[in-house]
Amino acid sequence: MDDIRFAVLGTGGIGRRTLEVSQHKDGLTAVAACDRNGVAVDHDGLDVGELLEATEGNIASGPDEASDSTPATPTDDYASDGGAAAVEGGGVKQHGDEAGIVASSQGEPTETPIDDIIAESDTIDAVLLALPNLEHDFIPRVAERFAEADYEGVLIDVLKRSRVIGMLDDREDLLKESGITFVCGAGATPGFLTGAAALAAQSFVEVEEVEIWWGVGLKSGYEDNRGTVREDIAHLDGYDIEQAREMSEEEIEALIDDHDGVLEFHDMEHADDVLLERAGICDAEDVHVGGVLDVRSDEKPTTTTVSVTGTTFDGETGTNTFELDDATSMEANVNGPALGYLKAGVRNNRAGHYGVFGPADLMPGF
Ligand SMILES: NC(=O)c1ccc[n+]([C@@H]2O[C@H](COP(=O)([O-])OP(=O)(O)OC[C@H]3O[C@@H](n4cnc5c(N)ncnc54)[C@H](O)[C@@H]3O)[C@@H](O)[C@H]2O)c1
């Protein structure tokens, strides 16, 4: 367990931070990374510092004109962030052909970044998919490609949407055959907070309700997290995924202005619900997720809490509450747990446990 070689697909707001956080954890060596334009591979270990420096303020969040040409596998890769591809100028953080990983001395331009990582995957223990989820079946299809190449190891994502979990379950036989342990929804919420809810539920014999309420202050991380903000907009009343995908950067800015930089979300389609249900904790319909995002302040607009209400074996009704310190950032709460779940995934993979696992499956349970 002391030597895990891992790759990151997507070095945007989340993927870059995963690489950075991994430097503070023992036994994790980043050996490969890619974004939409480029790939970097070094089986002795990437120079993460150089890669982060080269991609600072330049994360290839949206597609550039070069990728409008002839993508090698259009249906699999080109549409990964859906209509954002059609937005004039694409993402805000790209710098033409030099966007993202290709700006690093370790990066090579490619039109097939994911296939390039798959080609190197024999000696890679785990692959973190920090990819956009505006096309819901994109991550399941990427998993399928790893399985078709007989990858044996861990795939882990930080996706949010409930409906994607079923798409992964549909592919479970293929993943098992290949020897893949897929850990899904392993960021903050779902992820960290789903695991906390599973733990908090252990006092009870019957769980009535799980309430997840998150607060994120993103001022200094706003530029790096526009991909995530776009996805979150789809959860606002009156918006859906299609609209969010097709909004221009100007429209997003106007919407944020209208809300004075603070977006409040209720009844989000966050996979905490199906992940808790599949782990036998409670019914999906008893899980409620909402939160407040402030893109103009680093202070959290509200404290992130998980409240689990239930009945104990001896007839008491109670609420167990798990609270994050306001000082912990979204980046810390996504990437720390993602790497922790990655390590748990590798432990399971090495023990021969293959298939699809959610965060709550890796906690105490019945
Ligand atoms: N669970 C959580 O708590 C949580 C929190 C934040 C973000 N997220 C999720 O993390 C994911 C990533 O978010 P982000 O803010 O880093 O997005 P981003 O747009 O900043 O980064 C996406 C990265 O993927 C790359 N990419 C896109 N298409 C690709 C392709 N076809 N091949 C290779 N690389 C490709 C881009 O170049 C970029 O590097 C999103 O799905 C978001 O919902 C989850």
Coordinates of C-alpha atoms and ligand atoms in Angstrom, one line a residue:
M1 CA 0.0 0.0 0.0
D2 CA 3.0 2.3 0.2
D3 CA 3.4 2.7 -3.4
I4 CA 0.4 3.8 -5.5
R5 CA 1.0 5.1 -9.0
F6 CA -1.9 7.2 -10.1
A7 CA -3.1 9.3 -13.1
V8 CA -5.4 12.3 -13.3
L9 CA -7.7 12.7 -16.3
G10 CA -8.6 16.4 -16.5
T11 CA -6.3 18.9 -14.9
G12 CA -8.8 21.7 -14.4
G13 CA -9.9 23.3 -11.1
I14 CA -10.2 19.9 -9.4
G15 CA -7.5 17.8 -11.1
R16 CA -4.7 20.3 -10.5
R17 CA -5.6 20.4 -6.8
T18 CA -5.6 16.6 -6.7
L19 CA -2.0 16.6 -7.9
E20 CA -1.1 19.3 -5.4
V21 CA -2.7 17.6 -2.4
S22 CA -1.1 14.3 -3.4
Q23 CA 2.3 15.8 -2.7
H24 CA 1.2 16.1 1.0
K25 CA 0.3 12.4 1.2
D26 CA 2.6 9.5 1.6
G27 CA 2.9 6.7 -0.9
L28 CA 1.2 8.5 -3.8
T29 CA 3.1 9.0 -7.0
A30 CA 1.5 10.9 -9.9
V31 CA 2.7 9.3 -13.1
A32 CA 0.3 10.6 -15.8
A33 CA -2.1 13.4 -16.4
C34 CA -4.0 14.7 -19.3
D35 CA -6.4 17.5 -20.3
R36 CA -8.3 18.0 -23.5
N37 CA -5.2 19.1 -25.4
G38 CA -2.3 17.3 -24.0
V39 CA -0.8 14.4 -22.0
A40 CA 2.2 14.1 -19.6
V41 CA 3.5 10.7 -18.6
D42 CA 6.5 9.8 -16.5
H43 CA 6.5 6.4 -14.8
D44 CA 9.2 7.5 -12.4
G45 CA 6.9 10.3 -11.3
L46 CA 5.8 13.6 -12.8
D47 CA 7.4 16.8 -11.7
V48 CA 4.1 18.0 -10.2
G49 CA 5.5 21.4 -9.2
E50 CA 6.5 22.2 -12.7
L51 CA 3.2 21.0 -14.1
L52 CA 1.2 23.1 -11.6
E53 CA 3.3 26.2 -12.4
A54 CA 2.9 25.8 -16.1
T55 CA -0.9 25.4 -15.8
E56 CA -1.4 28.2 -13.2
G57 CA -4.1 30.5 -14.7
N58 CA -4.1 28.3 -17.8
I59 CA -6.1 25.2 -17.3
A60 CA -7.7 24.4 -20.7
S61 CA -11.1 24.5 -19.1
G62 CA -12.9 24.8 -22.5
P63 CA -12.0 23.5 -25.9
D64 CA -9.8 25.6 -28.1
E65 CA -10.0 26.1 -31.8
A66 CA -7.5 23.3 -32.4
S67 CA -9.9 20.8 -30.9
D68 CA -12.7 22.0 -33.2
S69 CA -10.8 20.3 -36.1
T70 CA -10.9 16.6 -36.3
P71 CA -11.0 14.9 -32.9
A72 CA -9.9 11.3 -33.2
T73 CA -12.9 9.9 -31.4
P74 CA -15.6 12.5 -31.7
T75 CA -18.4 10.7 -29.9
D76 CA -16.3 9.8 -26.9
D77 CA -14.2 12.9 -26.3
Y78 CA -15.4 15.8 -28.3
A79 CA -18.7 16.2 -26.5
S80 CA -17.2 15.8 -23.0
D81 CA -18.3 19.2 -21.9
G82 CA -21.2 19.3 -24.3
G83 CA -22.3 22.6 -25.7
A84 CA -19.5 24.5 -23.9
A85 CA -17.6 23.4 -27.1
A86 CA -19.9 25.7 -29.1
V87 CA -19.3 28.7 -26.9
E88 CA -17.3 31.3 -28.7
G89 CA -13.8 31.3 -27.3
G90 CA -14.6 28.2 -25.1
G91 CA -13.4 28.4 -21.5
V92 CA -11.9 31.5 -20.0
K93 CA -8.6 29.9 -18.9
Q94 CA -7.3 28.6 -22.2
H95 CA -4.5 30.3 -24.1
G96 CA -5.0 28.8 -27.6
D97 CA -2.8 25.9 -28.5
E98 CA -0.7 26.5 -25.4
A99 CA -3.7 25.8 -23.1
G100 CA -3.2 23.5 -20.1
I101 CA -0.7 20.6 -19.9
V102 CA 0.9 21.4 -23.3
A103 CA 2.4 24.5 -21.6
S104 CA 4.4 22.2 -19.3
S105 CA 7.8 20.9 -20.5
Q106 CA 6.5 17.4 -19.6
G107 CA 3.4 17.8 -21.8
E108 CA 2.8 16.6 -25.3
P109 CA 0.0 17.8 -27.5
T110 CA -2.5 15.0 -28.5
E111 CA -5.9 14.6 -30.0
T112 CA -6.4 11.4 -28.0
P113 CA -5.5 12.2 -24.4
I114 CA -7.6 9.5 -22.8
D115 CA -6.5 6.8 -25.1
D116 CA -2.9 7.9 -24.5
I117 CA -3.3 7.3 -20.8
I118 CA -5.1 4.0 -21.4
A119 CA -2.1 2.9 -23.5
E120 CA 0.1 3.5 -20.4
S121 CA -2.2 2.1 -17.8
D122 CA -0.6 -1.4 -17.3
T123 CA 1.6 0.1 -14.5
I124 CA -1.0 2.6 -13.2
D125 CA -2.8 1.5 -10.0
A126 CA -5.5 4.2 -10.0
V127 CA -7.0 6.8 -12.3
L128 CA -8.9 9.8 -11.0
L129 CA -11.4 11.1 -13.4
A130 CA -11.7 14.9 -12.8
L131 CA -13.6 15.4 -16.0
P132 CA -16.6 17.6 -16.8
N133 CA -20.0 16.0 -16.3
L134 CA -22.1 18.0 -18.5
E135 CA -22.6 15.0 -20.7
H136 CA -23.9 12.5 -18.2
D137 CA -22.6 9.4 -19.9
F138 CA -19.1 10.7 -20.6
I139 CA -17.6 9.3 -17.4
P140 CA -19.3 5.9 -17.7
R141 CA -18.1 5.7 -21.3
V142 CA -14.6 6.5 -20.3
A143 CA -14.8 3.7 -17.7
E144 CA -16.0 1.4 -20.5
R145 CA -13.0 2.2 -22.6
F146 CA -10.6 1.3 -19.7
A147 CA -12.5 -2.0 -19.3
E148 CA -12.3 -2.8 -23.0
A149 CA -8.6 -2.3 -22.8
D150 CA -8.5 -4.8 -19.9
Y151 CA -7.3 -2.3 -17.4
E152 CA -6.9 -3.8 -13.9
G153 CA -7.0 -1.2 -11.2
V154 CA -9.0 1.6 -9.7
L155 CA -11.1 4.2 -11.4
I156 CA -12.4 7.0 -9.2
D157 CA -14.6 10.0 -10.0
V158 CA -15.9 13.1 -8.2
L159 CA -19.1 13.4 -10.2
K160 CA -22.2 14.9 -8.6
R161 CA -25.3 13.8 -10.5
S162 CA -27.5 10.9 -9.2
R163 CA -28.4 9.5 -12.6
V164 CA -24.8 8.7 -13.5
I165 CA -24.5 6.1 -10.7
G166 CA -27.1 3.9 -12.5
M167 CA -25.1 4.3 -15.8
L168 CA -22.0 2.9 -14.0
D169 CA -24.0 0.1 -12.4
D170 CA -25.2 -0.8 -15.9
R171 CA -21.5 -1.4 -16.8
E172 CA -20.6 -3.3 -13.6
D173 CA -20.2 -6.7 -15.2
L174 CA -17.8 -5.3 -17.8
L175 CA -15.8 -3.5 -15.0
K176 CA -15.7 -6.7 -12.9
E177 CA -14.5 -8.8 -15.8
S178 CA -11.7 -6.4 -16.4
G179 CA -10.7 -6.3 -12.7
I180 CA -11.7 -2.7 -12.1
T181 CA -12.7 -1.3 -8.8
F182 CA -14.8 1.8 -9.6
V183 CA -15.3 4.3 -6.7
C184 CA -18.0 6.8 -7.8
G185 CA -19.0 10.1 -6.3
A186 CA -16.0 10.5 -4.2
G187 CA -15.5 14.2 -3.9
A188 CA -17.0 16.4 -1.1
T189 CA -20.7 16.0 -1.8
P190 CA -21.2 13.4 -2.9
G191 CA -18.2 11.8 -1.3
F192 CA -16.9 13.1 2.0
L193 CA -20.3 14.1 3.3
T194 CA -21.9 10.8 2.0
G195 CA -19.4 8.9 4.0
A196 CA -20.1 11.1 7.1
A197 CA -23.8 10.5 6.7
A198 CA -23.2 6.7 6.6
L199 CA -21.2 6.9 9.8
A200 CA -23.7 9.2 11.5
A201 CA -26.4 6.7 10.7
Q202 CA -24.8 3.9 12.7
S203 CA -26.6 5.1 15.9
F204 CA -30.0 4.4 14.4
V205 CA -31.9 1.4 13.5
E206 CA -34.2 3.5 11.2
V207 CA -33.0 6.6 9.4
E208 CA -35.7 9.1 8.7
E209 CA -33.9 11.9 6.9
V210 CA -30.4 13.0 5.8
E211 CA -29.9 16.7 5.3
I212 CA -26.8 18.0 3.5
W213 CA -26.3 21.7 3.5
W214 CA -23.0 23.0 2.0
G215 CA -21.3 26.4 1.9
V216 CA -18.6 27.3 -0.5
G217 CA -16.7 30.7 -0.8
L218 CA -14.9 30.7 -4.1
K219 CA -13.5 34.2 -4.7
S220 CA -9.8 33.3 -5.2
G221 CA -10.7 29.9 -6.8
Y222 CA -13.5 31.2 -9.1
E223 CA -11.3 31.4 -12.2
D224 CA -10.2 27.8 -11.7
N225 CA -13.6 26.5 -11.0
R226 CA -15.8 27.9 -13.7
G227 CA -16.5 24.3 -14.9
T228 CA -18.0 23.4 -11.6
V229 CA -20.0 26.7 -11.4
R230 CA -21.5 26.0 -14.8
E231 CA -22.5 22.6 -13.7
D232 CA -24.0 24.0 -10.5
I233 CA -26.1 26.5 -12.4
A234 CA -28.0 23.5 -13.9
H235 CA -29.4 22.9 -10.4
L236 CA -31.0 26.4 -10.0
D237 CA -34.7 26.7 -10.3
G238 CA -35.6 27.3 -14.0
Y239 CA -32.4 25.9 -15.4
D240 CA -31.4 22.5 -16.6
I241 CA -28.2 20.8 -17.9
E242 CA -28.8 21.7 -21.5
Q243 CA -29.2 25.4 -20.7
A244 CA -26.2 25.5 -18.4
R245 CA -24.1 23.8 -21.1
E246 CA -25.1 26.3 -23.7
M247 CA -24.8 29.5 -21.7
S248 CA -22.0 31.9 -22.8
E249 CA -19.5 33.1 -20.2
E250 CA -21.3 36.5 -20.5
E251 CA -24.6 35.0 -19.6
I252 CA -23.1 33.2 -16.7
E253 CA -21.6 36.5 -15.4
A254 CA -25.0 38.2 -15.9
L255 CA -26.7 35.5 -13.9
I256 CA -24.1 35.8 -11.1
D257 CA -24.5 39.6 -11.1
D258 CA -28.3 39.2 -10.7
H259 CA -27.6 37.2 -7.6
D260 CA -24.9 39.5 -6.2
G261 CA -22.4 36.7 -6.5
V262 CA -24.4 34.3 -4.2
L263 CA -26.3 31.3 -5.6
E264 CA -28.5 29.3 -3.3
F265 CA -29.5 25.7 -4.3
H266 CA -32.3 23.5 -3.0
D267 CA -33.2 19.9 -3.6
M268 CA -30.1 19.3 -5.8
E269 CA -29.8 16.1 -7.8
H270 CA -26.7 15.1 -5.9
A271 CA -25.8 11.4 -5.9
D272 CA -25.6 11.3 -2.1
D273 CA -29.2 10.1 -2.3
V274 CA -28.7 7.0 -4.5
L275 CA -25.3 6.3 -2.9
L276 CA -26.8 6.2 0.6
E277 CA -29.7 4.0 -0.7
R278 CA -27.4 1.5 -2.5
A279 CA -25.4 1.2 0.8
G280 CA -28.6 0.4 2.7
I281 CA -28.5 3.5 4.9
C282 CA -31.9 5.0 3.9
D283 CA -34.2 5.7 0.9
A284 CA -32.9 8.0 -1.7
E285 CA -36.1 10.2 -1.3
D286 CA -35.2 10.9 2.3
V287 CA -31.9 12.6 1.4
H288 CA -31.9 16.3 0.7
V289 CA -29.0 18.3 -0.6
G290 CA -28.7 22.1 -0.9
G291 CA -26.2 24.8 -0.3
V292 CA -24.9 28.3 -0.9
L293 CA -22.1 29.3 -3.3
D294 CA -20.5 32.7 -3.0
V295 CA -18.1 33.5 -5.9
R296 CA -17.2 36.9 -4.6
S297 CA -15.9 36.0 -1.1
D298 CA -13.6 33.4 0.2
E299 CA -15.6 33.2 3.4
K300 CA -18.1 30.4 3.4
P301 CA -21.6 31.8 3.2
T302 CA -22.9 29.1 5.4
T303 CA -21.4 26.2 7.5
T304 CA -21.4 22.8 5.7
T305 CA -23.4 20.3 7.8
V306 CA -24.7 16.8 7.5
S307 CA -27.6 16.0 9.7
V308 CA -28.9 12.5 10.1
T309 CA -32.2 12.0 11.9
G310 CA -33.3 8.6 13.0
T311 CA -34.6 6.3 15.7
T312 CA -32.3 4.2 18.0
F313 CA -32.9 0.6 18.9
D314 CA -34.2 1.8 22.3
G315 CA -36.8 4.1 20.8
E316 CA -35.1 7.5 21.0
T317 CA -35.3 9.9 18.1
G318 CA -32.2 12.0 17.5
T319 CA -30.2 13.9 15.0
N320 CA -26.5 13.3 14.6
T321 CA -24.7 16.3 13.0
F322 CA -21.3 16.4 11.3
E323 CA -19.9 19.9 10.6
L324 CA -17.0 21.1 8.6
D325 CA -14.9 23.9 9.9
D326 CA -15.5 27.1 7.9
A327 CA -11.7 27.4 7.4
T328 CA -11.6 24.3 5.2
S329 CA -11.9 25.1 1.5
M330 CA -13.9 23.3 -1.1
E331 CA -10.6 22.2 -2.7
A332 CA -9.4 20.6 0.6
N333 CA -12.8 18.9 1.1
V334 CA -13.0 17.5 -2.4
N335 CA -9.4 16.4 -3.0
G336 CA -8.4 15.1 0.5
P337 CA -11.3 12.7 0.5
A338 CA -10.9 11.8 -3.2
L339 CA -7.4 10.7 -2.5
G340 CA -8.4 8.9 0.7
Y341 CA -11.2 7.0 -1.2
L342 CA -8.6 6.3 -4.0
K343 CA -6.4 4.6 -1.5
A344 CA -9.4 2.7 -0.1
G345 CA -10.2 1.7 -3.7
V346 CA -6.6 0.4 -4.2
R347 CA -6.9 -1.6 -1.0
N348 CA -10.1 -3.2 -2.3
N349 CA -8.7 -3.8 -5.7
R350 CA -5.6 -5.6 -4.4
A351 CA -8.0 -7.8 -2.3
G352 CA -9.8 -8.7 -5.5
H353 CA -13.0 -6.7 -4.9
Y354 CA -14.1 -5.4 -8.3
G355 CA -17.2 -3.5 -9.4
V356 CA -18.9 -0.2 -8.5
F357 CA -18.5 1.2 -5.0
G358 CA -19.9 4.4 -3.5
P359 CA -18.3 6.3 -0.6
A360 CA -20.9 4.8 1.8
D361 CA -19.9 1.3 0.7
L362 CA -16.5 1.9 2.1
M363 CA -17.8 2.9 5.6
P364 CA -19.4 0.7 8.3
G365 CA -22.7 -0.8 7.1
F366 CA -24.9 -3.8 7.0
Ligands
LIG1 N1 -18.2 16.0 -5.8 C1 -17.8 17.2 -5.5 O1 -17.8 17.6 -4.3 C2 -17.3 18.1 -6.6 C3 -16.8 19.4 -6.3 C4 -16.3 20.2 -7.3 C5 -16.3 19.7 -8.6 N2 -16.7 18.4 -8.9 C6 -16.7 17.8 -10.2 O2 -15.4 17.8 -10.7 C7 -15.4 17.8 -12.1 C8 -14.3 18.7 -12.7 O3 -14.6 20.0 -12.3 P1 -13.5 21.2 -12.7 O4 -14.1 22.4 -12.0 O5 -12.2 20.7 -12.4 O6 -13.8 21.3 -14.3 P2 -12.8 22.1 -15.3 O7 -13.6 22.5 -16.4 O8 -12.0 23.1 -14.6 O9 -11.7 21.0 -15.7 C9 -12.1 19.9 -16.6 C10 -10.8 19.3 -17.1 O10 -11.1 18.2 -18.0 C11 -10.4 18.3 -19.2 N3 -11.1 17.7 -20.3 C12 -12.4 18.0 -20.8 N4 -12.7 17.2 -21.8 C13 -11.7 16.3 -21.9 C14 -11.4 15.2 -22.7 N5 -12.3 14.8 -23.6 N6 -10.3 14.5 -22.6 C15 -9.4 14.8 -21.7 N7 -9.5 15.9 -20.8 C16 -10.7 16.6 -20.9 C17 -10.3 19.8 -19.4 O11 -9.2 20.1 -20.3 C18 -10.0 20.3 -18.0 O12 -8.6 20.1 -17.7 C19 -16.8 18.2 -12.5 O13 -17.5 17.1 -13.1 C20 -17.4 18.7 -11.3 O14 -18.8 18.5 -11.2 C21 -17.2 17.6 -7.9

